[in-house]
Amino acid sequence: MKKIEAIIRKTKFEEVKDALLDIEWFSYYDVRGVGKMRQARIYRGVKYDTSCIERVLISVVVRNLNVEKTIEAIVAAARTGEIGDGRIFVIPVEDAIRIRTGERGDISLYNAEQEK
């Protein structure tokens, strides 16, 4: 199992959400970050600092067989080709437990009955 965390533009969230709903369930959070690109923008004569940017952090734990499919879905939906598209991190997950049933491992991430 792997945990995939993706930091994406807020404007691309709906597209990424639609792409992921067919694969797995996920959690998301509004986050702020500081990137390497530090520049001021001027709008109507007022200078704005753009070093602190708002993004969405998507967190999803997937079975090993869905890792590449999930990454490809996020990249396809979130990519604009411009600086600031975001990052994806893949983290190993040692175990997962479904609290209701006590199931452990891959089976805790999906309903086997729905696979039939």
mmCIF file with all atom_site columns, C-alpha atoms in Angstrom:
data_model
loop_
_atom_site.group_PDB
_atom_site.id
_atom_site.type_symbol
_atom_site.label_atom_id
_atom_site.label_alt_id
_atom_site.label_comp_id
_atom_site.label_asym_id
_atom_site.label_entity_id
_atom_site.label_seq_id
_atom_site.pdbx_PDB_ins_code
_atom_site.Cartn_x
_atom_site.Cartn_y
_atom_site.Cartn_z
_atom_site.occupancy
_atom_site.B_iso_or_equiv
_atom_site.pdbx_formal_charge
_atom_site.auth_seq_id
_atom_site.auth_comp_id
_atom_site.auth_asym_id
_atom_site.auth_atom_id
_atom_site.pdbx_PDB_model_num
ATOM 1   C CA . MET A 1 1   ? 0.000   0.000  0.000   1.00 0.00 ? 1   MET A CA 1
ATOM 2   C CA . LYS A 1 2   ? 1.084   3.565  -0.670  1.00 0.00 ? 2   LYS A CA 1
ATOM 3   C CA . LYS A 1 3   ? -0.045  6.955  0.505   1.00 0.00 ? 3   LYS A CA 1
ATOM 4   C CA . ILE A 1 4   ? -0.144  9.482  -2.297  1.00 0.00 ? 4   ILE A CA 1
ATOM 5   C CA . GLU A 1 5   ? -0.118  13.149 -1.369  1.00 0.00 ? 5   GLU A CA 1
ATOM 6   C CA . ALA A 1 6   ? -0.598  15.695 -4.116  1.00 0.00 ? 6   ALA A CA 1
ATOM 7   C CA . ILE A 1 7   ? -0.349  19.448 -3.739  1.00 0.00 ? 7   ILE A CA 1
ATOM 8   C CA . ILE A 1 8   ? -2.255  21.058 -6.603  1.00 0.00 ? 8   ILE A CA 1
ATOM 9   C CA . ARG A 1 9   ? -3.692  24.388 -7.737  1.00 0.00 ? 9   ARG A CA 1
ATOM 10  C CA . LYS A 1 10  ? -7.085  25.238 -6.241  1.00 0.00 ? 10  LYS A CA 1
ATOM 11  C CA . THR A 1 11  ? -8.401  25.893 -9.744  1.00 0.00 ? 11  THR A CA 1
ATOM 12  C CA . LYS A 1 12  ? -7.698  22.285 -10.780 1.00 0.00 ? 12  LYS A CA 1
ATOM 13  C CA . PHE A 1 13  ? -9.289  20.618 -7.743  1.00 0.00 ? 13  PHE A CA 1
ATOM 14  C CA . GLU A 1 14  ? -12.651 19.788 -9.358  1.00 0.00 ? 14  GLU A CA 1
ATOM 15  C CA . GLU A 1 15  ? -10.948 18.123 -12.334 1.00 0.00 ? 15  GLU A CA 1
ATOM 16  C CA . VAL A 1 16  ? -8.665  16.070 -10.076 1.00 0.00 ? 16  VAL A CA 1
ATOM 17  C CA . LYS A 1 17  ? -11.609 15.156 -7.830  1.00 0.00 ? 17  LYS A CA 1
ATOM 18  C CA . ASP A 1 18  ? -13.581 13.848 -10.791 1.00 0.00 ? 18  ASP A CA 1
ATOM 19  C CA . ALA A 1 19  ? -10.581 11.841 -12.002 1.00 0.00 ? 19  ALA A CA 1
ATOM 20  C CA . LEU A 1 20  ? -9.997  10.263 -8.574  1.00 0.00 ? 20  LEU A CA 1
ATOM 21  C CA . LEU A 1 21  ? -13.597 9.375  -7.739  1.00 0.00 ? 21  LEU A CA 1
ATOM 22  C CA . ASP A 1 22  ? -13.442 6.478  -10.199 1.00 0.00 ? 22  ASP A CA 1
ATOM 23  C CA . ILE A 1 23  ? -10.319 5.053  -8.529  1.00 0.00 ? 23  ILE A CA 1
ATOM 24  C CA . GLU A 1 24  ? -10.315 5.568  -4.761  1.00 0.00 ? 24  GLU A CA 1
ATOM 25  C CA . TRP A 1 25  ? -11.721 7.623  -1.892  1.00 0.00 ? 25  TRP A CA 1
ATOM 26  C CA . PHE A 1 26  ? -9.540  10.485 -0.673  1.00 0.00 ? 26  PHE A CA 1
ATOM 27  C CA . SER A 1 27  ? -9.236  13.364 1.777   1.00 0.00 ? 27  SER A CA 1
ATOM 28  C CA . TYR A 1 28  ? -8.334  16.926 0.910   1.00 0.00 ? 28  TYR A CA 1
ATOM 29  C CA . TYR A 1 29  ? -7.236  20.013 2.785   1.00 0.00 ? 29  TYR A CA 1
ATOM 30  C CA . ASP A 1 30  ? -6.783  23.680 1.956   1.00 0.00 ? 30  ASP A CA 1
ATOM 31  C CA . VAL A 1 31  ? -3.119  24.501 2.541   1.00 0.00 ? 31  VAL A CA 1
ATOM 32  C CA . ARG A 1 32  ? -0.689  27.363 2.045   1.00 0.00 ? 32  ARG A CA 1
ATOM 33  C CA . GLY A 1 33  ? 2.924   27.077 1.047   1.00 0.00 ? 33  GLY A CA 1
ATOM 34  C CA . VAL A 1 34  ? 5.981   29.039 0.149   1.00 0.00 ? 34  VAL A CA 1
ATOM 35  C CA . GLY A 1 35  ? 7.650   28.157 -3.127  1.00 0.00 ? 35  GLY A CA 1
ATOM 36  C CA . LYS A 1 36  ? 10.983  29.068 -4.667  1.00 0.00 ? 36  LYS A CA 1
ATOM 37  C CA . MET A 1 37  ? 9.419   31.569 -7.044  1.00 0.00 ? 37  MET A CA 1
ATOM 38  C CA . ARG A 1 38  ? 9.240   34.787 -5.051  1.00 0.00 ? 38  ARG A CA 1
ATOM 39  C CA . GLN A 1 39  ? 7.965   37.713 -6.991  1.00 0.00 ? 39  GLN A CA 1
ATOM 40  C CA . ALA A 1 40  ? 5.663   40.630 -6.420  1.00 0.00 ? 40  ALA A CA 1
ATOM 41  C CA . ARG A 1 41  ? 2.729   41.293 -8.695  1.00 0.00 ? 41  ARG A CA 1
ATOM 42  C CA . ILE A 1 42  ? 1.272   44.719 -9.231  1.00 0.00 ? 42  ILE A CA 1
ATOM 43  C CA . TYR A 1 43  ? -2.464  45.064 -9.714  1.00 0.00 ? 43  TYR A CA 1
ATOM 44  C CA . ARG A 1 44  ? -3.976  48.536 -10.095 1.00 0.00 ? 44  ARG A CA 1
ATOM 45  C CA . GLY A 1 45  ? -0.916  50.112 -8.571  1.00 0.00 ? 45  GLY A CA 1
ATOM 46  C CA . VAL A 1 46  ? -0.913  47.910 -5.468  1.00 0.00 ? 46  VAL A CA 1
ATOM 47  C CA . LYS A 1 47  ? 1.993   45.507 -4.937  1.00 0.00 ? 47  LYS A CA 1
ATOM 48  C CA . TYR A 1 48  ? 1.002   41.954 -3.872  1.00 0.00 ? 48  TYR A CA 1
ATOM 49  C CA . ASP A 1 49  ? 3.372   39.364 -2.433  1.00 0.00 ? 49  ASP A CA 1
ATOM 50  C CA . THR A 1 50  ? 2.865   36.031 -4.203  1.00 0.00 ? 50  THR A CA 1
ATOM 51  C CA . SER A 1 51  ? 5.377   34.011 -2.174  1.00 0.00 ? 51  SER A CA 1
ATOM 52  C CA . CYS A 1 52  ? 2.620   32.477 -0.002  1.00 0.00 ? 52  CYS A CA 1
ATOM 53  C CA . ILE A 1 53  ? 0.300   30.545 -2.287  1.00 0.00 ? 53  ILE A CA 1
ATOM 54  C CA . GLU A 1 54  ? -2.947  28.714 -1.601  1.00 0.00 ? 54  GLU A CA 1
ATOM 55  C CA . ARG A 1 55  ? -3.163  25.112 -2.749  1.00 0.00 ? 55  ARG A CA 1
ATOM 56  C CA . VAL A 1 56  ? -5.137  21.936 -2.102  1.00 0.00 ? 56  VAL A CA 1
ATOM 57  C CA . LEU A 1 57  ? -3.461  18.898 -0.527  1.00 0.00 ? 57  LEU A CA 1
ATOM 58  C CA . ILE A 1 58  ? -5.030  15.616 -1.599  1.00 0.00 ? 58  ILE A CA 1
ATOM 59  C CA . SER A 1 59  ? -4.251  12.552 0.506   1.00 0.00 ? 59  SER A CA 1
ATOM 60  C CA . VAL A 1 60  ? -5.158  9.059  -0.669  1.00 0.00 ? 60  VAL A CA 1
ATOM 61  C CA . VAL A 1 61  ? -4.043  5.577  0.416   1.00 0.00 ? 61  VAL A CA 1
ATOM 62  C CA . VAL A 1 62  ? -4.156  3.061  -2.430  1.00 0.00 ? 62  VAL A CA 1
ATOM 63  C CA . ARG A 1 63  ? -3.402  -0.588 -3.025  1.00 0.00 ? 63  ARG A CA 1
ATOM 64  C CA . ASN A 1 64  ? -0.158  -1.183 -4.904  1.00 0.00 ? 64  ASN A CA 1
ATOM 65  C CA . LEU A 1 65  ? -2.078  -2.121 -8.056  1.00 0.00 ? 65  LEU A CA 1
ATOM 66  C CA . ASN A 1 66  ? -3.675  1.358  -8.176  1.00 0.00 ? 66  ASN A CA 1
ATOM 67  C CA . VAL A 1 67  ? -0.587  3.489  -7.499  1.00 0.00 ? 67  VAL A CA 1
ATOM 68  C CA . GLU A 1 68  ? 0.347   4.288  -11.110 1.00 0.00 ? 68  GLU A CA 1
ATOM 69  C CA . LYS A 1 69  ? -3.289  4.693  -12.186 1.00 0.00 ? 69  LYS A CA 1
ATOM 70  C CA . THR A 1 70  ? -3.842  7.207  -9.368  1.00 0.00 ? 70  THR A CA 1
ATOM 71  C CA . ILE A 1 71  ? -0.680  9.170  -10.158 1.00 0.00 ? 71  ILE A CA 1
ATOM 72  C CA . GLU A 1 72  ? -1.541  9.294  -13.866 1.00 0.00 ? 72  GLU A CA 1
ATOM 73  C CA . ALA A 1 73  ? -5.071  10.523 -13.089 1.00 0.00 ? 73  ALA A CA 1
ATOM 74  C CA . ILE A 1 74  ? -3.757  13.333 -10.867 1.00 0.00 ? 74  ILE A CA 1
ATOM 75  C CA . VAL A 1 75  ? -1.089  14.411 -13.365 1.00 0.00 ? 75  VAL A CA 1
ATOM 76  C CA . ALA A 1 76  ? -3.510  14.394 -16.311 1.00 0.00 ? 76  ALA A CA 1
ATOM 77  C CA . ALA A 1 77  ? -6.133  16.432 -14.446 1.00 0.00 ? 77  ALA A CA 1
ATOM 78  C CA . ALA A 1 78  ? -3.814  18.876 -12.634 1.00 0.00 ? 78  ALA A CA 1
ATOM 79  C CA . ARG A 1 79  ? -1.253  19.704 -15.332 1.00 0.00 ? 79  ARG A CA 1
ATOM 80  C CA . THR A 1 80  ? -1.338  23.141 -16.931 1.00 0.00 ? 80  THR A CA 1
ATOM 81  C CA . GLY A 1 81  ? 2.292   23.148 -18.089 1.00 0.00 ? 81  GLY A CA 1
ATOM 82  C CA . GLU A 1 82  ? 3.050   26.293 -16.097 1.00 0.00 ? 82  GLU A CA 1
ATOM 83  C CA . ILE A 1 83  ? 5.180   26.897 -13.026 1.00 0.00 ? 83  ILE A CA 1
ATOM 84  C CA . GLY A 1 84  ? 3.218   26.060 -9.868  1.00 0.00 ? 84  GLY A CA 1
ATOM 85  C CA . ASP A 1 85  ? 1.332   22.970 -11.032 1.00 0.00 ? 85  ASP A CA 1
ATOM 86  C CA . GLY A 1 86  ? 2.291   21.219 -7.792  1.00 0.00 ? 86  GLY A CA 1
ATOM 87  C CA . ARG A 1 87  ? 3.941   18.048 -6.530  1.00 0.00 ? 87  ARG A CA 1
ATOM 88  C CA . ILE A 1 88  ? 3.054   14.409 -5.876  1.00 0.00 ? 88  ILE A CA 1
ATOM 89  C CA . PHE A 1 89  ? 4.642   12.397 -3.074  1.00 0.00 ? 89  PHE A CA 1
ATOM 90  C CA . VAL A 1 90  ? 4.430   8.605  -2.762  1.00 0.00 ? 90  VAL A CA 1
ATOM 91  C CA . ILE A 1 91  ? 4.907   7.255  0.765   1.00 0.00 ? 91  ILE A CA 1
ATOM 92  C CA . PRO A 1 92  ? 4.944   3.579  1.842   1.00 0.00 ? 92  PRO A CA 1
ATOM 93  C CA . VAL A 1 93  ? 2.119   2.528  4.183   1.00 0.00 ? 93  VAL A CA 1
ATOM 94  C CA . GLU A 1 94  ? 2.869   -0.286 6.596   1.00 0.00 ? 94  GLU A CA 1
ATOM 95  C CA . ASP A 1 95  ? -0.712  -1.269 7.444   1.00 0.00 ? 95  ASP A CA 1
ATOM 96  C CA . ALA A 1 96  ? -4.328  -0.112 7.288   1.00 0.00 ? 96  ALA A CA 1
ATOM 97  C CA . ILE A 1 97  ? -7.206  -1.167 9.530   1.00 0.00 ? 97  ILE A CA 1
ATOM 98  C CA . ARG A 1 98  ? -10.918 -0.717 8.898   1.00 0.00 ? 98  ARG A CA 1
ATOM 99  C CA . ILE A 1 99  ? -12.262 0.225  12.323  1.00 0.00 ? 99  ILE A CA 1
ATOM 100 C CA . ARG A 1 100 ? -15.793 -1.129 11.781  1.00 0.00 ? 100 ARG A CA 1
ATOM 101 C CA . THR A 1 101 ? -14.766 -4.679 10.830  1.00 0.00 ? 101 THR A CA 1
ATOM 102 C CA . GLY A 1 102 ? -11.169 -4.954 12.012  1.00 0.00 ? 102 GLY A CA 1
ATOM 103 C CA . GLU A 1 103 ? -10.009 -5.908 8.501   1.00 0.00 ? 103 GLU A CA 1
ATOM 104 C CA . ARG A 1 104 ? -6.317  -5.262 7.910   1.00 0.00 ? 104 ARG A CA 1
ATOM 105 C CA . GLY A 1 105 ? -4.197  -4.631 4.841   1.00 0.00 ? 105 GLY A CA 1
ATOM 106 C CA . ASP A 1 106 ? -5.437  -4.139 1.279   1.00 0.00 ? 106 ASP A CA 1
ATOM 107 C CA . ILE A 1 107 ? -8.914  -5.494 2.024   1.00 0.00 ? 107 ILE A CA 1
ATOM 108 C CA . SER A 1 108 ? -9.497  -2.614 4.451   1.00 0.00 ? 108 SER A CA 1
ATOM 109 C CA . LEU A 1 109 ? -9.243  -0.122 1.571   1.00 0.00 ? 109 LEU A CA 1
ATOM 110 C CA . TYR A 1 110 ? -12.088 -1.426 -0.574  1.00 0.00 ? 110 TYR A CA 1
ATOM 111 C CA . ASN A 1 111 ? -15.227 -3.534 -0.434  1.00 0.00 ? 111 ASN A CA 1
ATOM 112 C CA . ALA A 1 112 ? -14.584 -6.991 -1.851  1.00 0.00 ? 112 ALA A CA 1
ATOM 113 C CA . GLU A 1 113 ? -18.325 -7.452 -2.421  1.00 0.00 ? 113 GLU A CA 1
ATOM 114 C CA . GLN A 1 114 ? -18.311 -4.596 -4.946  1.00 0.00 ? 114 GLN A CA 1
ATOM 115 C CA . GLU A 1 115 ? -15.499 -6.243 -6.950  1.00 0.00 ? 115 GLU A CA 1
ATOM 116 C CA . LYS A 1 116 ? -17.655 -9.300 -7.815  1.00 0.00 ? 116 LYS A CA 1
#
